Short mmCIF file of C-alpha atoms and ligand atoms in Angstrom, two decimals:
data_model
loop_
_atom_site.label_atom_id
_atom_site.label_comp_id
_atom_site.label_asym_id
_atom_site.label_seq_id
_atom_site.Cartn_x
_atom_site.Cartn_y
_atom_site.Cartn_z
CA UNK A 182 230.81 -72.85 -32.63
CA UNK A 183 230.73 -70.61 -29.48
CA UNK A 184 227.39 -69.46 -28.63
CA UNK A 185 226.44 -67.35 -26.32
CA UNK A 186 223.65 -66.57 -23.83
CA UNK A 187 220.51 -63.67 -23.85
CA UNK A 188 222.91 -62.09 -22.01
CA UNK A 189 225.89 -62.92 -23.29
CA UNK A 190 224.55 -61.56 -26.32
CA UNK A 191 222.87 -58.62 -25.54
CA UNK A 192 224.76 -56.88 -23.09
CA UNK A 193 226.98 -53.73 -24.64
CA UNK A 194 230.28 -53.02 -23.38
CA UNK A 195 230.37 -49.36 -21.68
CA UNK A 196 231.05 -46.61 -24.07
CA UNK A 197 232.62 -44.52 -21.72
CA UNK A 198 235.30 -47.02 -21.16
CA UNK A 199 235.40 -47.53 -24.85
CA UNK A 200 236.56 -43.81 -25.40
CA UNK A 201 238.56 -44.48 -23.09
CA UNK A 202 240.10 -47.45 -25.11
CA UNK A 203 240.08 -45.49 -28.02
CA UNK A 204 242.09 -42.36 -26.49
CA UNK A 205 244.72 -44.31 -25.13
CA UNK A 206 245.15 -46.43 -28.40
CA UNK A 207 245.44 -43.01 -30.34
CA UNK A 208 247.86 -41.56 -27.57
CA UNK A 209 250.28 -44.64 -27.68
CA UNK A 210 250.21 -43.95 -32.12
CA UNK A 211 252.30 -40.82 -30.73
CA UNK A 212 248.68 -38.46 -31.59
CA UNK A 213 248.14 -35.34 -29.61
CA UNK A 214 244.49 -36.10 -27.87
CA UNK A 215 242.56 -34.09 -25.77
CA UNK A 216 240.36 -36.30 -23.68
CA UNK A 217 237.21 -34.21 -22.56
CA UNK A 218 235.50 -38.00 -22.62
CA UNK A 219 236.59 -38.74 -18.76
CA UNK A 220 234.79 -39.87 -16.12
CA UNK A 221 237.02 -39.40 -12.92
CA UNK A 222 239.26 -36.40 -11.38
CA UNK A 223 242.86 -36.38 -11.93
CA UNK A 224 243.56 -35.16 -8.29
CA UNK A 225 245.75 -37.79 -6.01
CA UNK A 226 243.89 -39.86 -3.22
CA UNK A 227 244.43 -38.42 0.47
CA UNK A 228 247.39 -39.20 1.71
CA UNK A 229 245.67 -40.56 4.69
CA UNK A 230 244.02 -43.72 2.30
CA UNK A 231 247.46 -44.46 0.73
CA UNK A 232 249.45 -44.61 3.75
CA UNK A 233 246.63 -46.48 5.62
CA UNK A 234 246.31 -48.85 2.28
CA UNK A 235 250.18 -49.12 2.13
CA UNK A 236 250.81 -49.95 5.73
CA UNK A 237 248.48 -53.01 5.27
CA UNK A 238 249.97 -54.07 2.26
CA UNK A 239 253.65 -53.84 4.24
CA UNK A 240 251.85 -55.94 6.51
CA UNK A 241 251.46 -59.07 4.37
CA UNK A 242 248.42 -59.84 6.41
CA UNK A 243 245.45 -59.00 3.49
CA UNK A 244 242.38 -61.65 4.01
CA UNK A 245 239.06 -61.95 3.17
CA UNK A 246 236.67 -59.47 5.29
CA UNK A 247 233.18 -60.41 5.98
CA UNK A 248 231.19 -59.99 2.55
CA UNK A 249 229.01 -56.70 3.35
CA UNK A 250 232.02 -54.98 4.43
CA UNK A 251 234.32 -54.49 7.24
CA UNK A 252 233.03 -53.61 10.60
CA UNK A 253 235.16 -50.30 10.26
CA UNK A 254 233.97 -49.17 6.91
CA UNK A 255 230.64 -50.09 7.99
CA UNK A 256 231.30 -47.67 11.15
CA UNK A 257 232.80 -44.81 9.25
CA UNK A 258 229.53 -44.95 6.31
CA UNK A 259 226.96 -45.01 9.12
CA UNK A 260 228.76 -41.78 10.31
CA UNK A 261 229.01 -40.56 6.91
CA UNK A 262 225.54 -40.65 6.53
CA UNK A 263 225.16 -39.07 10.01
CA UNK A 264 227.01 -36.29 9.02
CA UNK A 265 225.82 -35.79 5.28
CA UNK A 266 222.57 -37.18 5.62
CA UNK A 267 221.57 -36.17 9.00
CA UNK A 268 220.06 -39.81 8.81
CA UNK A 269 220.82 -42.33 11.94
CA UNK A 270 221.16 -45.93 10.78
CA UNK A 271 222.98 -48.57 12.29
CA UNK A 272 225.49 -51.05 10.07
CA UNK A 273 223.08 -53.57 9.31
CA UNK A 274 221.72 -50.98 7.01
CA UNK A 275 224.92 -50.76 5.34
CA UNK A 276 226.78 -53.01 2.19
CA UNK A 277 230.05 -52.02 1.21
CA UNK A 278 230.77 -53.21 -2.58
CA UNK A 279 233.26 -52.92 -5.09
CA UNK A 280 232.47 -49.27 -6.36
CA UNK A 281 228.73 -47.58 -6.37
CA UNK A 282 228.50 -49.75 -9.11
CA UNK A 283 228.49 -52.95 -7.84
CA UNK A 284 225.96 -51.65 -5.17
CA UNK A 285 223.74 -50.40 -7.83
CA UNK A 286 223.60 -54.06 -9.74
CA UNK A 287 223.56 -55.98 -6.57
CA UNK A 288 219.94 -53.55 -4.96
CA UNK A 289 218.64 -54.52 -8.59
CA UNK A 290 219.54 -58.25 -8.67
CA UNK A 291 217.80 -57.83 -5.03
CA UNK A 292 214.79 -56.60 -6.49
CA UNK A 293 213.88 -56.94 -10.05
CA UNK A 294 212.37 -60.21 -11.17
CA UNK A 295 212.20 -60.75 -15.44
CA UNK A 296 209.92 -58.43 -16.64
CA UNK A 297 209.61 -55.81 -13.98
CA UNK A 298 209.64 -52.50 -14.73
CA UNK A 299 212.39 -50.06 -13.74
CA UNK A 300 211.96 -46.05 -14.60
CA UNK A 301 214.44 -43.92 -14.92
CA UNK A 302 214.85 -39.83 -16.49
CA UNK A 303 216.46 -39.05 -19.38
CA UNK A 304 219.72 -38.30 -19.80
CA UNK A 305 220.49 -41.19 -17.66
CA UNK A 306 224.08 -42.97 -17.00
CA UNK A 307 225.12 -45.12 -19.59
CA UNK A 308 224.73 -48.22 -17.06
CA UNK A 309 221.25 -48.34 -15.90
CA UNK A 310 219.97 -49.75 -19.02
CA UNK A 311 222.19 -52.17 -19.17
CA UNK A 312 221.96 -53.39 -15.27
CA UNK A 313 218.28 -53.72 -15.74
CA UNK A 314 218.70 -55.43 -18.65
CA UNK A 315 221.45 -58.10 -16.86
CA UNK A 316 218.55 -58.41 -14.38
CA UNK A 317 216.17 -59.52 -17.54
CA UNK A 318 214.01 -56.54 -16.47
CA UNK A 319 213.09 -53.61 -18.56
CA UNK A 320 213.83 -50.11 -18.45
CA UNK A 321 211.10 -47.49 -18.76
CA UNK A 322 212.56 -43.78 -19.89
CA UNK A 323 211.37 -40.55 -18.69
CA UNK A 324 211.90 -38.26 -21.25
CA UNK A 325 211.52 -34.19 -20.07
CA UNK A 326 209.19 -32.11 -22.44
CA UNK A 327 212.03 -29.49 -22.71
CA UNK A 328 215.24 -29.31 -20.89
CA UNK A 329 216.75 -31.88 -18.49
CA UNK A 330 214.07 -32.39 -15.98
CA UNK A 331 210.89 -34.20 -16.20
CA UNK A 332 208.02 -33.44 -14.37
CA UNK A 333 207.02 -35.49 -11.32
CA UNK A 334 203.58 -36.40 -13.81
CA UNK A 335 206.06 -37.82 -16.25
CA UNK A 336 207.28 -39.92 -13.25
CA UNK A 337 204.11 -40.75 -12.29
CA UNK A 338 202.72 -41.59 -16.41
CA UNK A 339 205.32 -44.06 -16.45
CA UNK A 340 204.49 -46.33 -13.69
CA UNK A 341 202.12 -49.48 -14.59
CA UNK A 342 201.50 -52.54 -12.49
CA UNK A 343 205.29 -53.62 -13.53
CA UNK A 344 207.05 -51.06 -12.50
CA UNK A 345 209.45 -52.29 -9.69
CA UNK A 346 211.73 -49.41 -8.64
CA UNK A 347 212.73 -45.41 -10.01
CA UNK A 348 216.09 -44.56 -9.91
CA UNK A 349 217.41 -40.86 -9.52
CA UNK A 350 220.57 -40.00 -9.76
CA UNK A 351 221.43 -35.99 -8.72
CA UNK A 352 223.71 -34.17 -9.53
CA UNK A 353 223.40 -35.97 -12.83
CA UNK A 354 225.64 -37.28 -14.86
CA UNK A 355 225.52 -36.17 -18.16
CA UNK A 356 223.55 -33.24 -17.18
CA UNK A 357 225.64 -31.92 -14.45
CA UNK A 358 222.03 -30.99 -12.92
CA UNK A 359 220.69 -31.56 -9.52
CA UNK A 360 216.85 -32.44 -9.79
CA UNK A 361 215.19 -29.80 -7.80
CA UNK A 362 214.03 -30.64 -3.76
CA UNK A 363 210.35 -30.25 -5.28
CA UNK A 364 211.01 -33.10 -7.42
CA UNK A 365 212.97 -35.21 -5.10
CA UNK A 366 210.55 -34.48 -1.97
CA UNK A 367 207.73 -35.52 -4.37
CA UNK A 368 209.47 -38.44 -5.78
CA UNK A 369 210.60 -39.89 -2.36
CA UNK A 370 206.59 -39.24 -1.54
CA UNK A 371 205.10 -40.97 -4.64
CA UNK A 372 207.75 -43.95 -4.30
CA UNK A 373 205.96 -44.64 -0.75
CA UNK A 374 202.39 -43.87 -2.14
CA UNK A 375 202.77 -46.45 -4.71
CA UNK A 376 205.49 -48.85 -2.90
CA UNK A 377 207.92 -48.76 -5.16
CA UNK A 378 211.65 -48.89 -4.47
CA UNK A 379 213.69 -45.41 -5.05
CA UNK A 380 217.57 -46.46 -5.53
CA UNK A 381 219.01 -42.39 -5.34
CA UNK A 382 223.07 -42.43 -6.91
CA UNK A 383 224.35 -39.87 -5.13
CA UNK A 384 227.74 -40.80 -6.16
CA UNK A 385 228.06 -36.81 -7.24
CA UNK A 386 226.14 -35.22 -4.25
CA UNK A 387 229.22 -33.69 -2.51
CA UNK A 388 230.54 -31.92 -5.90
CA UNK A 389 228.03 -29.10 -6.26
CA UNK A 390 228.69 -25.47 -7.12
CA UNK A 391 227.80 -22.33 -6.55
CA UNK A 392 225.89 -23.46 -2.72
CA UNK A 393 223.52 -26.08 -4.36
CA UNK A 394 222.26 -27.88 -1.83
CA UNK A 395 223.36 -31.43 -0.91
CA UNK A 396 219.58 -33.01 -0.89
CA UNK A 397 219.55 -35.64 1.53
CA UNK A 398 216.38 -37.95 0.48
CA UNK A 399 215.32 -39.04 4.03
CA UNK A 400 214.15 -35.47 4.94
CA UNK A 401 211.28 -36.44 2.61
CA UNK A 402 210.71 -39.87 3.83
CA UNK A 403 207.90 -40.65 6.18
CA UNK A 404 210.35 -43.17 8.06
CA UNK A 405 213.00 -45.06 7.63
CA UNK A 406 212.76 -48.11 8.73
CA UNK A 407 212.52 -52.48 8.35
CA UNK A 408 209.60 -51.59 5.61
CA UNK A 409 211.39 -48.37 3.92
CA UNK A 410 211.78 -48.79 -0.32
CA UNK A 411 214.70 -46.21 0.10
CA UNK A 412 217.79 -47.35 -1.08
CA UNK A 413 220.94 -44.54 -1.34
CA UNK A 414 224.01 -45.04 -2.91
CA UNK A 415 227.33 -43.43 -2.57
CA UNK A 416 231.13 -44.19 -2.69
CA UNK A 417 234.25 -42.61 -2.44
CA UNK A 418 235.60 -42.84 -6.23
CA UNK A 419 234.62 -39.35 -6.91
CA UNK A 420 234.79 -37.15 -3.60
CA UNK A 421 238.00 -38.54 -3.49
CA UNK A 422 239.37 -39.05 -6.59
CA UNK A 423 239.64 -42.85 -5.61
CA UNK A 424 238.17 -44.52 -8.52
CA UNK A 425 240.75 -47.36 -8.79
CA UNK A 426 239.93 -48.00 -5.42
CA UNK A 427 236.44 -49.67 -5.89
CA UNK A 428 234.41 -49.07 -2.73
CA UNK A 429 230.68 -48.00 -2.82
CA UNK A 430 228.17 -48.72 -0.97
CA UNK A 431 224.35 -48.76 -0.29
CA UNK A 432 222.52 -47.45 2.56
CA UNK A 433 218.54 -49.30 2.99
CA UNK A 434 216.59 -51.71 4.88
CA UNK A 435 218.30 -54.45 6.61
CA UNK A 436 215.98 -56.63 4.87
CA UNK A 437 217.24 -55.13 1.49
CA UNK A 438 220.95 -55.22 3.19
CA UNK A 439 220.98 -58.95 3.93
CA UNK A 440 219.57 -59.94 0.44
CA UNK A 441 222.50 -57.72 -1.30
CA UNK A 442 224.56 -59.32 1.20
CA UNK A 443 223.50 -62.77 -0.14
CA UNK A 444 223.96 -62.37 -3.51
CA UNK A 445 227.67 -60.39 -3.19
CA UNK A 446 228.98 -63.20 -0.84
CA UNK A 447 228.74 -65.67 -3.81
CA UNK A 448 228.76 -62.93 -6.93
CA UNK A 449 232.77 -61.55 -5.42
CA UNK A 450 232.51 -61.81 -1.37
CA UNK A 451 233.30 -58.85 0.57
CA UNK A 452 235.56 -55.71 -1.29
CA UNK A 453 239.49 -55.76 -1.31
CA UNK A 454 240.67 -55.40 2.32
CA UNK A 455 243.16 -53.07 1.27
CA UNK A 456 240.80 -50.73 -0.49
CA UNK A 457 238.07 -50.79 2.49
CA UNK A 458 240.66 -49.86 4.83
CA UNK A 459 242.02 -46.87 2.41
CA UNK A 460 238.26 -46.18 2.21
CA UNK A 461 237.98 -45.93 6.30
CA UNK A 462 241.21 -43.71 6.16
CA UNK A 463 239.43 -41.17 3.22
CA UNK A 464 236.23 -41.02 5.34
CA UNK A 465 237.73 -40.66 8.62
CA UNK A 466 240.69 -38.59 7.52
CA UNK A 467 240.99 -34.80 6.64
CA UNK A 468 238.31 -33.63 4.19
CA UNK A 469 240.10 -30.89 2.70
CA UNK A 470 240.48 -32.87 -0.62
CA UNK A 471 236.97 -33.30 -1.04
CA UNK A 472 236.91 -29.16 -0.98
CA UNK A 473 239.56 -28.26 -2.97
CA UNK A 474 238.59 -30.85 -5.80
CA UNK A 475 235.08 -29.02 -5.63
CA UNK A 476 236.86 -25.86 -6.27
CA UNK A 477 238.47 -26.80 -8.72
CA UNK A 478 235.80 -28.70 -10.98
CA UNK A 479 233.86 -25.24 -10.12
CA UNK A 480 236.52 -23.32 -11.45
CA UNK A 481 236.70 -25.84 -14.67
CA UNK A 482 233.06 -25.24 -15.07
CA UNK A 483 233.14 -21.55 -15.18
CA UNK A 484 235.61 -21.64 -17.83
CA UNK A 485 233.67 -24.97 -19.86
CA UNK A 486 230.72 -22.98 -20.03
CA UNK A 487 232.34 -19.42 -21.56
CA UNK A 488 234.28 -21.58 -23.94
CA UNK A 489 231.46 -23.27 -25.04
CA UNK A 490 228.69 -20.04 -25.45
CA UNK A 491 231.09 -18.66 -27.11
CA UNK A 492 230.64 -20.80 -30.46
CA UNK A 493 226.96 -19.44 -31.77
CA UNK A 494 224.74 -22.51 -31.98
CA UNK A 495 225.79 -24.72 -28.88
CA UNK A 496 223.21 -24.79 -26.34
CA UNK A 497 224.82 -24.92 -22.80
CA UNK A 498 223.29 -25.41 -19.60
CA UNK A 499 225.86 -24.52 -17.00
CA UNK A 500 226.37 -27.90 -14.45
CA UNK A 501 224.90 -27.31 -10.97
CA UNK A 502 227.69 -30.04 -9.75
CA UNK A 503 229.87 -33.45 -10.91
CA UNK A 504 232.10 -32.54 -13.88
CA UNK A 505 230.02 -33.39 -17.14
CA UNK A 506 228.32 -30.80 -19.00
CA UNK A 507 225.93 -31.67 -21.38
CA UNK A 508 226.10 -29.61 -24.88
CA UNK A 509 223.33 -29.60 -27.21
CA UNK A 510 225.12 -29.57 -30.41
CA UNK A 511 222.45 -30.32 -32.79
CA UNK A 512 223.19 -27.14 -34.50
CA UNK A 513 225.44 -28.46 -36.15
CA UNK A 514 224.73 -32.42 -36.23
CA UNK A 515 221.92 -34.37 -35.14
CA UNK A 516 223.78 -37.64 -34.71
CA UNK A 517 225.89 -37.67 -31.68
CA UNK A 518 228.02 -40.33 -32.57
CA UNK A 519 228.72 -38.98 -36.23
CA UNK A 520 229.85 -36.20 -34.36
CA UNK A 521 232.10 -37.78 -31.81
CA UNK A 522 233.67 -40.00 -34.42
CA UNK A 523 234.31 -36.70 -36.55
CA UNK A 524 235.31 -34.57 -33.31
CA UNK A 525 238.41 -37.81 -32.55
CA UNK A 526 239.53 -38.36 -36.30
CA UNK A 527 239.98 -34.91 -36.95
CA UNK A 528 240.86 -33.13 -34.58
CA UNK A 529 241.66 -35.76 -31.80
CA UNK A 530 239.20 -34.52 -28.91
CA UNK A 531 237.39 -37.35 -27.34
CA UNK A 532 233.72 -37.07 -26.28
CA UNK A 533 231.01 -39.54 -25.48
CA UNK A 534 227.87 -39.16 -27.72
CA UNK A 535 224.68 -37.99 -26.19
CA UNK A 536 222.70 -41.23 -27.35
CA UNK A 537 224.27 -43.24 -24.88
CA UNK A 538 222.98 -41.07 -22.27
CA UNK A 539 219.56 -41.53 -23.88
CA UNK A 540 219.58 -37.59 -25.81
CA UNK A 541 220.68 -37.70 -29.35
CA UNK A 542 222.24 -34.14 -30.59
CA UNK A 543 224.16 -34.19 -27.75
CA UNK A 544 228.12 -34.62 -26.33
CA UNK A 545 228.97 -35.35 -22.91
CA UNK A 546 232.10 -33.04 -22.23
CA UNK A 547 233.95 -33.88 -19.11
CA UNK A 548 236.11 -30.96 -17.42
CA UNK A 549 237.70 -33.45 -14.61
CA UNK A 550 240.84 -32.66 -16.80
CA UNK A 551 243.27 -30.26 -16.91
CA UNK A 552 242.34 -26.94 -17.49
CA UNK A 553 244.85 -26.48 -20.40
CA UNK A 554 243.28 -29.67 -21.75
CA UNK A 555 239.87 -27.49 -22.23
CA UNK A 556 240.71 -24.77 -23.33
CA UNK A 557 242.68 -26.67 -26.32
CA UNK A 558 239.57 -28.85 -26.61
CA UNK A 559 237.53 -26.26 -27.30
CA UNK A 560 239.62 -24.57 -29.54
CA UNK A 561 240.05 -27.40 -32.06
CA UNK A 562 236.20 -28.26 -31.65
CA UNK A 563 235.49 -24.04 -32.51
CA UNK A 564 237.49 -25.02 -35.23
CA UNK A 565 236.05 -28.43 -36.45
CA UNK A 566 232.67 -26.95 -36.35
CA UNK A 567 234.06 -24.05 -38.45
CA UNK A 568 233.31 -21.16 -36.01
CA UNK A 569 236.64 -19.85 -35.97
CA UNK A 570 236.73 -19.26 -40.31
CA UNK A 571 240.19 -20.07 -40.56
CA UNK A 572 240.87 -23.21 -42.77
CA UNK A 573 243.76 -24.49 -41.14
CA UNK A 574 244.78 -25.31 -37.39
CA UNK A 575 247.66 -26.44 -35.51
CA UNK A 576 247.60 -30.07 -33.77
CA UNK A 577 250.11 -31.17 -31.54
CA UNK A 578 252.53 -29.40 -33.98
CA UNK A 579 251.09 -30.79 -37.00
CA UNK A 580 248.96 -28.38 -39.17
CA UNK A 581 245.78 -29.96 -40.29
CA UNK A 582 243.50 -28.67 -43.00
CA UNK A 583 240.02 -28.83 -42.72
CA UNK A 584 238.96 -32.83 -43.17
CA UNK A 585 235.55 -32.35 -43.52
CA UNK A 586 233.19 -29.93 -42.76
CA UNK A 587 229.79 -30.85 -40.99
CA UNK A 588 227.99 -28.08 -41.52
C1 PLP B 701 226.00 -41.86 -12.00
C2 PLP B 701 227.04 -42.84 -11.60
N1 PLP B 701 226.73 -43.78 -10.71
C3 PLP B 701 227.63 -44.70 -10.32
C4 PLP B 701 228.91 -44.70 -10.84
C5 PLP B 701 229.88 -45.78 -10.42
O1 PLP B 701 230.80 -45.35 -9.50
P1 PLP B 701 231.95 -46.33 -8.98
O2 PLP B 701 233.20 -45.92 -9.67
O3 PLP B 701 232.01 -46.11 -7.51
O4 PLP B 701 231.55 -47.72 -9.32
C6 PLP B 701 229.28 -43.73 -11.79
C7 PLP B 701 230.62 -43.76 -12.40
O5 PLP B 701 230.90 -43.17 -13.41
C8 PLP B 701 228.32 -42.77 -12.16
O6 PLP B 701 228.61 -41.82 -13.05
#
């Protein structure tokens, strides 16, 4: 009999990457799907990080690079944060891992013992729980009073003798929001106050719309130095559209730094060579891409959000940055993933439910897509929620009668 540890057990597989799964499986059955369930833009990589990444490759020489990182992608995130940050730090306060998410679970493993307390808002992404968990601590949910955005006394109800560390993450994914600079500035303020580690994901914080600010969280910080809780992440899979690339990284104390370092040298040593030194070429290159992918998700946005106000009932929220929005469609069903199961098997539009995210009544709808695939998304969900009266629809040149109706 095989059996399993706690966390062997207990630990869930993504459900992001299960849509995923799930899209793919129906799209290789021949089926016409729509996947608004994405989490990364379809744009190419700069040119710059393939020819740098391919010009290694030709080279044959690929070996292991010291575990926190290369020297030169150490270099070129220290000037990143320079430049985006207006922050100095040198590159012992850098660790480059493999993707914002390995940086994430690696400042946790750093600093949660079993049982500590880690507090993050609701909606959240799908992995915090789960990292906290795989650290055996325990997650403690801030959970607005209306809207998207708790109030910094929400924050500060939630913190008890356990709690360990608050984690932001802004422009948010689900939400699309950015928490505003009150918030952050007071956040950043209470963390010190109470000495409790603030891990910011700014994985998002260059794809804002409409001139919403990139925050940078060491304006608010007293210092930031040997004895500073700050920890900020970033990477280049989304500003670059180089998700299969896996490089993140953190930005915090040396202190912090060295511990991550510790535990990545044995957990999977330093990042691919190859990928660090497409990652030097992306941050050191031309930044155009970064711009015209911004544009574009804008652009996506603009026409996400009409589509979607114009079925009566949704509530929409229109996405201060990333490329989720986050539709409140309890309207017309309270369970998320009834919803998302219904919104795949009948009309083939994949989704991810808003309980994952920690909101029920809700579906994360990407628009990282194409913009033909949204506007065809949102017809056949107009029509699966019966707001367009007609009792028939056309799918991938099939015509479907109505399956079921929810409402
Ligand atoms: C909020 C957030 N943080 C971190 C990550 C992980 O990014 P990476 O692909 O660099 O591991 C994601 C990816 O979806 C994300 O949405």
């Amino acid at each position: 009999m095989i059996t399993l540890s706690r966390i062997g057990q207990s630990i869930h597989s993504s459900p992001t990457l299960k849509i995923n799964e799930k899209a793919a499986q129906l799209r290789a059955q021949g089926e016409s799907v729509i996947h608004l369930g994405g989490g990364e833009p379809k744009s190419c990589a700069p040119f710059g990080a393939i020819v740098a990444a391919s010009n290694l490759l030709n080279s044959g020489e690929i070996r292991y690079t010291p575990s926190a990182g290369t020297p030169a992608l150490r270099k070129a995130i220290v000037d990143y944060t320079q430049t985006f940050y207006r922050q100095e730090i040198t590159p012992k306060n850098v660790i480059a891992s493999n993707g914002a998410k390995q940086a994430i679970m690696t400042a946790l493993l750093a600093i949660i013992d079993p049982g500590d307390e880690v507090i993050f808002p609701a909606p959240y992404w799908v992995s915090y729980p789960e990292m906290v968990s795989l650290c055996g601590g325990v997650s403690r949910v801030v959970n607005p009073e209306s809207g998207y955005i708790p109030t910094i006394k929400a924050f500060e109800a939630a913190i008890s003798p356990k709690t360990k560390a608050i984690i932001l993450n802004s422009p948010n994914n689900p939400s699309g929001l950015t928490y505003p600079e009150s918030l952050v500035s007071d956040l950043v303020q209470l963390c010190e106050r109470r000495d409790l580690w603030l891990i910011m994901d700014d994985i998002y914080h260059r794809l804002t719309f409409d001139g919403y600010p990139m925050l940078s969280c060491f304006d608010y910080a007293q210092s930031f130095d040997e004895r500073s809780k700050l920890v900020v992440i970033n990477g280049i899979s989304k500003q670059y559209a180089m998700t299969g690339f896996r490089i993140g990284w953190a930005v915090a104390s040396p202190v912090l730094i060295q511990a991550m370092n510790n535990i990545q040298s044995h957990f999977s040593s330093g990042p691919s060579a190859l990928l660090q030194h497409a990652a030097v070429a992306a941050l050191t290159g031309p930044q155009s891409s970064v711009e015209s992918l911004r544009l574009t998700l804008q652009n996506q946005r603009d026409v996400l959000v009409d589509l979607a106000r114009s079925i009566p009932g949704l509530k929409v929220e229109k996405p201060h940055g990333t490329f989720y929005s986050f539709i409140d469609f309890s309207a017309y069903e309270k369970s998320s993933h009834k919803l998302a199961e219904y919104l795949i098997n009948s009309v083939r539009v994949a989704t991810v439910p808003g309980l994952d995210f920690g909101m029920e009544g809700h579906l994360r709808i990407s628009y990282c897509g194409s913009m033909k695939d949204i506007v065809e998304g949102f017809r056949r969900i107009s029509w699966a929620l019966g707001a367009d009266g007609s009792d028939e629809i056309e799918i991938g040149g099939k015509r479907v009668r109505r399956a079921e109706c929810i409402k």
